[in-house]
């Protein structure tokens, strides 16, 4: 399964992505922005933190039962939205046994209503068993299954129109980052959502650099923050200032109990999309609760 958490940020900054993954100097994102990459700004509306768990085809009926038991008994921060995304075959088991404190997401859904699409799962079926969310645009759907930006955008539009919240995944391949195309790729993927979705009220953006998913490599807090800030700036310019301020942008990519605290301190990282670490209930609880490191008294 996978989980997500969010929190309330209070400052922002922009930097251009560095082609190298580590220890490379960052250049200014825009000429008039400080090379310090953090600029004071007026306080923003509080964005509820969200933590989401999901790990592809991993798990069995017994391990899912154990994980649900661990989550039901875990002490979780009250101001964190927690969502789990089990494989399809365990969705009914999880929705019927998980505490109401935690919501359930599917890992994918079909582009429209029902029909003869063998092997696909409809939004209507997901709602029928109690799902509140769906993950769309995950890197494996893009780069293994072959779904393109427009197809993913249409999926998101249909899910939102039918009342599901959407975890909209974006992120670049290693070769794209090394070529300096991180922002180009992320903005293109964002545009495919923006062109068709009816509203941004129930969308959470998940930035997942593909080179960091399941590899043990993690974007540094500064690398993740610079992309999150750039995404928020894109929303401000291309959707609205209100959407940019309110939309939660979470980070995914080898997040675990050891690195979540430093990542959570960054202003524009509003939570996490967790993979393998979400299969361990206590560690997932640690990640959910890591947002407390970001709390400050105004």
Coordinates of C-alpha atoms in Angstrom, one line a residue:
X1 CA 0.0 0.0 0.0
X2 CA 1.0 3.7 -0.2
X3 CA 0.3 6.7 2.0
X4 CA 0.4 10.5 1.9
X5 CA 0.7 13.3 4.5
X6 CA 0.5 17.2 4.3
X7 CA 1.3 20.3 6.3
X8 CA 1.1 24.2 6.2
X9 CA 4.0 26.0 4.6
X10 CA 5.0 29.6 5.2
X11 CA 7.7 30.7 2.7
X12 CA 8.9 29.9 -0.8
X13 CA 11.8 30.1 -3.2
X14 CA 12.8 29.0 -6.7
X15 CA 15.9 27.4 -8.1
X16 CA 16.7 25.7 -11.4
X17 CA 17.2 22.0 -11.2
X18 CA 20.8 20.9 -11.4
X19 CA 21.7 18.3 -14.0
X20 CA 23.5 16.3 -11.4
X21 CA 21.7 14.5 -8.6
X22 CA 24.0 15.5 -5.8
X23 CA 26.5 18.1 -4.8
X24 CA 26.1 20.3 -7.8
X25 CA 25.7 24.1 -7.6
X26 CA 22.2 25.3 -8.5
X27 CA 21.6 28.2 -10.8
X28 CA 18.9 30.8 -10.4
X29 CA 15.5 29.7 -11.7
X30 CA 14.7 33.2 -12.9
X31 CA 17.1 36.1 -13.3
X32 CA 15.4 38.2 -10.6
X33 CA 15.3 35.5 -8.0
X34 CA 18.0 35.3 -5.3
X35 CA 20.6 32.5 -5.6
X36 CA 19.8 31.8 -1.9
X37 CA 16.6 30.1 -3.2
X38 CA 14.5 31.2 -0.2
X39 CA 12.6 34.5 -0.3
X40 CA 10.4 35.9 2.4
X41 CA 6.7 36.0 1.5
X42 CA 3.4 36.7 3.0
X43 CA 1.8 33.8 5.0
X44 CA -0.1 31.4 2.8
X45 CA -3.4 29.6 3.7
X46 CA -2.7 26.4 5.6
X47 CA -2.6 23.4 3.3
X48 CA -3.6 20.2 5.2
X49 CA -0.8 17.7 5.0
X50 CA -1.5 14.4 3.3
X51 CA 0.4 11.1 3.5
X52 CA -0.3 8.4 1.0
X53 CA 0.8 4.8 0.9
X54 CA 0.9 2.6 -2.2
X55 CA 3.3 -0.1 -3.4
X56 CA 2.1 -1.7 -6.7
X57 CA 1.4 -5.4 -6.6
X58 CA 3.1 -6.0 -3.3
X59 CA 1.4 -7.7 -0.4
X60 CA -0.8 -10.7 0.4
X61 CA -4.1 -11.2 2.2
X62 CA -2.2 -12.0 5.4
X63 CA 0.3 -9.1 5.2
X64 CA -2.5 -6.7 4.3
X65 CA -4.4 -7.8 7.4
X66 CA -1.3 -7.2 9.5
X67 CA -0.7 -3.8 8.0
X68 CA -4.3 -2.7 8.5
X69 CA -4.0 -3.8 12.2
X70 CA -0.8 -1.8 12.6
X71 CA -2.4 1.3 11.1
X72 CA -5.6 0.9 13.1
X73 CA -3.5 0.9 16.3
X74 CA -1.0 3.6 15.3
X75 CA -1.0 7.0 16.9
X76 CA -1.3 9.4 13.9
X77 CA -1.1 13.2 14.0
X78 CA -4.7 14.5 14.0
X79 CA -4.0 17.2 11.4
X80 CA -2.6 14.9 8.7
X81 CA -4.8 13.4 6.0
X82 CA -3.8 9.8 5.6
X83 CA -4.7 7.7 2.6
X84 CA -3.7 4.1 1.7
X85 CA -3.8 2.6 -1.7
X86 CA -3.7 -1.2 -1.7
X87 CA -3.7 -3.4 -4.8
X88 CA -7.2 -3.8 -6.4
X89 CA -7.7 -7.3 -5.1
X90 CA -7.4 -6.1 -1.5
X91 CA -9.4 -2.9 -1.8
X92 CA -12.6 -4.4 -0.4
X93 CA -10.7 -6.1 2.5
X94 CA -9.1 -2.8 3.4
X95 CA -12.1 -0.6 3.1
X96 CA -14.1 -2.9 5.3
X97 CA -11.5 -3.3 8.1
X98 CA -9.6 0.0 8.2
X99 CA -10.4 2.7 10.7
X100 CA -12.4 5.7 9.4
X101 CA -9.4 7.9 10.3
X102 CA -7.7 6.7 7.1
X103 CA -9.2 7.0 3.6
X104 CA -8.6 4.5 0.8
X105 CA -7.4 5.1 -2.7
X106 CA -7.2 2.9 -5.8
X107 CA -3.9 2.8 -7.8
X108 CA -5.6 3.4 -11.1
X109 CA -9.0 3.8 -12.8
X110 CA -10.6 3.7 -16.3
X111 CA -11.1 6.8 -18.5
X112 CA -14.9 6.6 -18.6
X113 CA -18.0 4.8 -17.5
X114 CA -18.0 1.0 -17.5
X115 CA -18.1 -0.9 -20.8
X116 CA -16.3 -3.8 -22.3
X117 CA -12.8 -3.1 -21.1
X118 CA -11.6 -6.4 -19.7
X119 CA -9.2 -6.0 -16.8
X120 CA -9.9 -2.3 -16.1
X121 CA -11.5 -0.9 -13.0
X122 CA -14.2 1.7 -13.3
X123 CA -14.6 4.8 -11.1
X124 CA -18.1 3.7 -10.3
X125 CA -16.8 0.3 -9.0
X126 CA -14.3 2.1 -6.8
X127 CA -16.9 4.4 -5.3
X128 CA -19.2 1.4 -4.7
X129 CA -16.6 -0.2 -2.3
X130 CA -15.8 3.0 -0.5
X131 CA -12.7 4.4 -2.3
X132 CA -12.3 8.2 -1.9
X133 CA -9.2 8.7 -4.1
X134 CA -7.3 7.3 -7.1
X135 CA -3.7 7.6 -8.1
X136 CA -3.3 8.6 -11.8
X137 CA -0.2 9.2 -13.9
X138 CA 2.2 7.1 -11.8
X139 CA 5.5 6.6 -13.5
X140 CA 4.9 2.9 -14.0
X141 CA 1.7 3.6 -15.8
X142 CA 3.5 6.1 -17.9
X143 CA 6.7 4.4 -18.7
X144 CA 5.9 0.7 -18.4
X145 CA 2.2 0.5 -19.4
X146 CA 2.6 3.4 -22.0
X147 CA -0.1 5.8 -20.9
X148 CA 0.4 9.3 -22.4
X149 CA -0.2 12.7 -20.8
X150 CA -3.5 13.3 -22.6
X151 CA -4.9 9.9 -21.6
X152 CA -4.0 10.4 -18.0
X153 CA -5.5 13.8 -18.0
X154 CA -8.8 12.5 -19.3
X155 CA -8.8 9.8 -16.6
X156 CA -8.4 12.5 -14.0
X157 CA -11.2 14.6 -15.4
X158 CA -13.6 11.7 -15.4
X159 CA -12.6 10.6 -11.8
X160 CA -13.1 14.2 -10.5
X161 CA -16.4 14.6 -12.3
X162 CA -17.6 11.5 -10.6
X163 CA -16.5 12.6 -7.1
X164 CA -13.2 10.9 -6.5
X165 CA -10.1 12.8 -5.4
X166 CA -7.1 12.5 -7.6
X167 CA -3.4 12.0 -6.7
X168 CA -1.9 13.4 -9.9
X169 CA 1.7 12.1 -10.4
X170 CA 4.3 13.9 -12.3
X171 CA 8.1 13.4 -12.6
X172 CA 11.1 13.1 -14.8
X173 CA 13.4 10.3 -15.9
X174 CA 17.1 10.3 -15.0
X175 CA 18.1 11.2 -18.5
X176 CA 15.6 14.1 -18.5
X177 CA 17.0 15.5 -15.3
X178 CA 20.6 15.2 -16.5
X179 CA 19.6 17.0 -19.7
X180 CA 18.2 19.9 -17.7
X181 CA 14.6 19.1 -18.7
X182 CA 13.1 18.5 -15.3
X183 CA 10.8 21.5 -15.4
X184 CA 9.8 21.0 -19.0
X185 CA 8.7 17.5 -18.4
X186 CA 6.8 18.3 -15.2
X187 CA 5.1 21.3 -16.7
X188 CA 4.0 19.3 -19.8
X189 CA 2.5 16.7 -17.5
X190 CA 0.8 19.4 -15.5
X191 CA -0.7 21.0 -18.6
X192 CA -2.3 17.7 -19.6
X193 CA -4.2 17.8 -16.3
X194 CA -4.9 21.6 -16.4
X195 CA -6.4 21.3 -19.9
X196 CA -9.2 19.1 -18.9
X197 CA -9.9 18.9 -15.2
X198 CA -13.1 20.6 -14.0
X199 CA -11.6 21.9 -10.8
X200 CA -8.4 21.6 -8.7
X201 CA -10.3 21.4 -5.4
X202 CA -9.8 17.6 -5.1
X203 CA -6.4 17.2 -6.7
X204 CA -3.1 16.5 -4.9
X205 CA 0.0 16.7 -7.0
X206 CA 2.6 14.1 -6.3
X207 CA 6.1 14.9 -7.6
X208 CA 8.0 11.6 -8.1
X209 CA 11.3 11.8 -9.8
X210 CA 11.4 8.5 -11.7
X211 CA 15.1 8.1 -10.9
X212 CA 14.3 8.0 -7.2
X213 CA 11.4 5.5 -7.1
X214 CA 12.5 2.2 -5.6
X215 CA 16.2 2.9 -6.3
X216 CA 17.3 4.1 -2.9
X217 CA 18.2 7.4 -4.4
X218 CA 16.3 10.3 -2.9
X219 CA 16.2 13.9 -4.1
X220 CA 17.8 16.1 -1.5
X221 CA 15.3 18.3 0.3
X222 CA 16.6 21.2 -1.7
X223 CA 16.2 19.4 -5.0
X224 CA 12.6 18.4 -4.1
X225 CA 11.8 21.8 -2.8
X226 CA 12.9 23.6 -6.0
X227 CA 10.7 21.4 -8.1
X228 CA 7.7 21.9 -5.8
X229 CA 8.2 25.6 -5.9
X230 CA 8.4 25.6 -9.6
X231 CA 5.2 23.6 -9.9
X232 CA 3.4 26.0 -7.6
X233 CA 4.7 28.9 -9.7
X234 CA 3.4 27.2 -12.8
X235 CA 0.0 26.8 -11.2
X236 CA 0.0 30.4 -10.3
X237 CA 0.8 31.5 -13.9
X238 CA -1.4 29.0 -15.7
X239 CA -4.3 28.2 -13.5
X240 CA -4.7 30.8 -10.6
X241 CA -3.0 32.2 -7.6
X242 CA -5.7 30.6 -5.4
X243 CA -5.1 27.1 -6.8
X244 CA -1.3 27.6 -6.5
X245 CA -1.7 28.5 -2.8
X246 CA -4.1 25.8 -1.9
X247 CA -3.0 22.8 -3.9
X248 CA -1.0 20.2 -1.9
X249 CA 2.2 19.0 -3.6
X250 CA 3.7 15.9 -2.1
X251 CA 7.0 14.1 -2.7
X252 CA 7.5 10.5 -3.6
X253 CA 10.7 8.7 -4.2
X254 CA 12.3 6.3 -1.7
X255 CA 10.8 8.1 1.2
X256 CA 11.4 6.3 4.5
X257 CA 11.5 6.8 8.3
X258 CA 15.1 8.1 8.1
X259 CA 14.8 10.8 5.5
X260 CA 11.2 12.0 5.9
X261 CA 12.0 14.5 8.7
X262 CA 14.4 16.6 6.6
X263 CA 12.2 16.5 3.6
X264 CA 9.1 17.5 5.7
X265 CA 10.9 20.7 6.8
X266 CA 10.7 22.2 3.3
X267 CA 7.9 24.7 2.9
X268 CA 6.4 23.4 -0.3
X269 CA 6.6 19.7 0.5
X270 CA 3.1 19.1 1.7
X271 CA 3.4 15.4 2.4
X272 CA 4.6 12.1 0.9
X273 CA 3.6 9.4 -1.5
X274 CA 5.3 6.4 0.1
X275 CA 6.2 3.1 -1.6
X276 CA 8.0 0.2 0.0
X277 CA 8.3 1.9 3.4
X278 CA 4.5 1.9 3.6
X279 CA 4.5 -1.9 3.9
X280 CA 5.8 -1.5 7.5
X281 CA 3.0 0.0 9.6
X282 CA 5.3 1.5 12.3
X283 CA 7.6 3.1 9.7
X284 CA 4.6 4.5 7.8
X285 CA 3.3 6.1 11.1
X286 CA 6.8 7.7 11.5
X287 CA 6.5 9.2 8.1
X288 CA 3.0 10.5 8.7
X289 CA 4.0 12.1 11.9
X290 CA 7.2 13.6 10.5
X291 CA 5.2 16.6 9.5
X292 CA 5.4 17.8 13.1
X293 CA 8.9 18.9 12.3
X294 CA 7.4 21.6 10.1
X295 CA 5.1 23.1 12.7
X296 CA 6.0 26.6 13.8
X297 CA 4.2 29.1 16.0
X298 CA 3.2 32.2 13.9

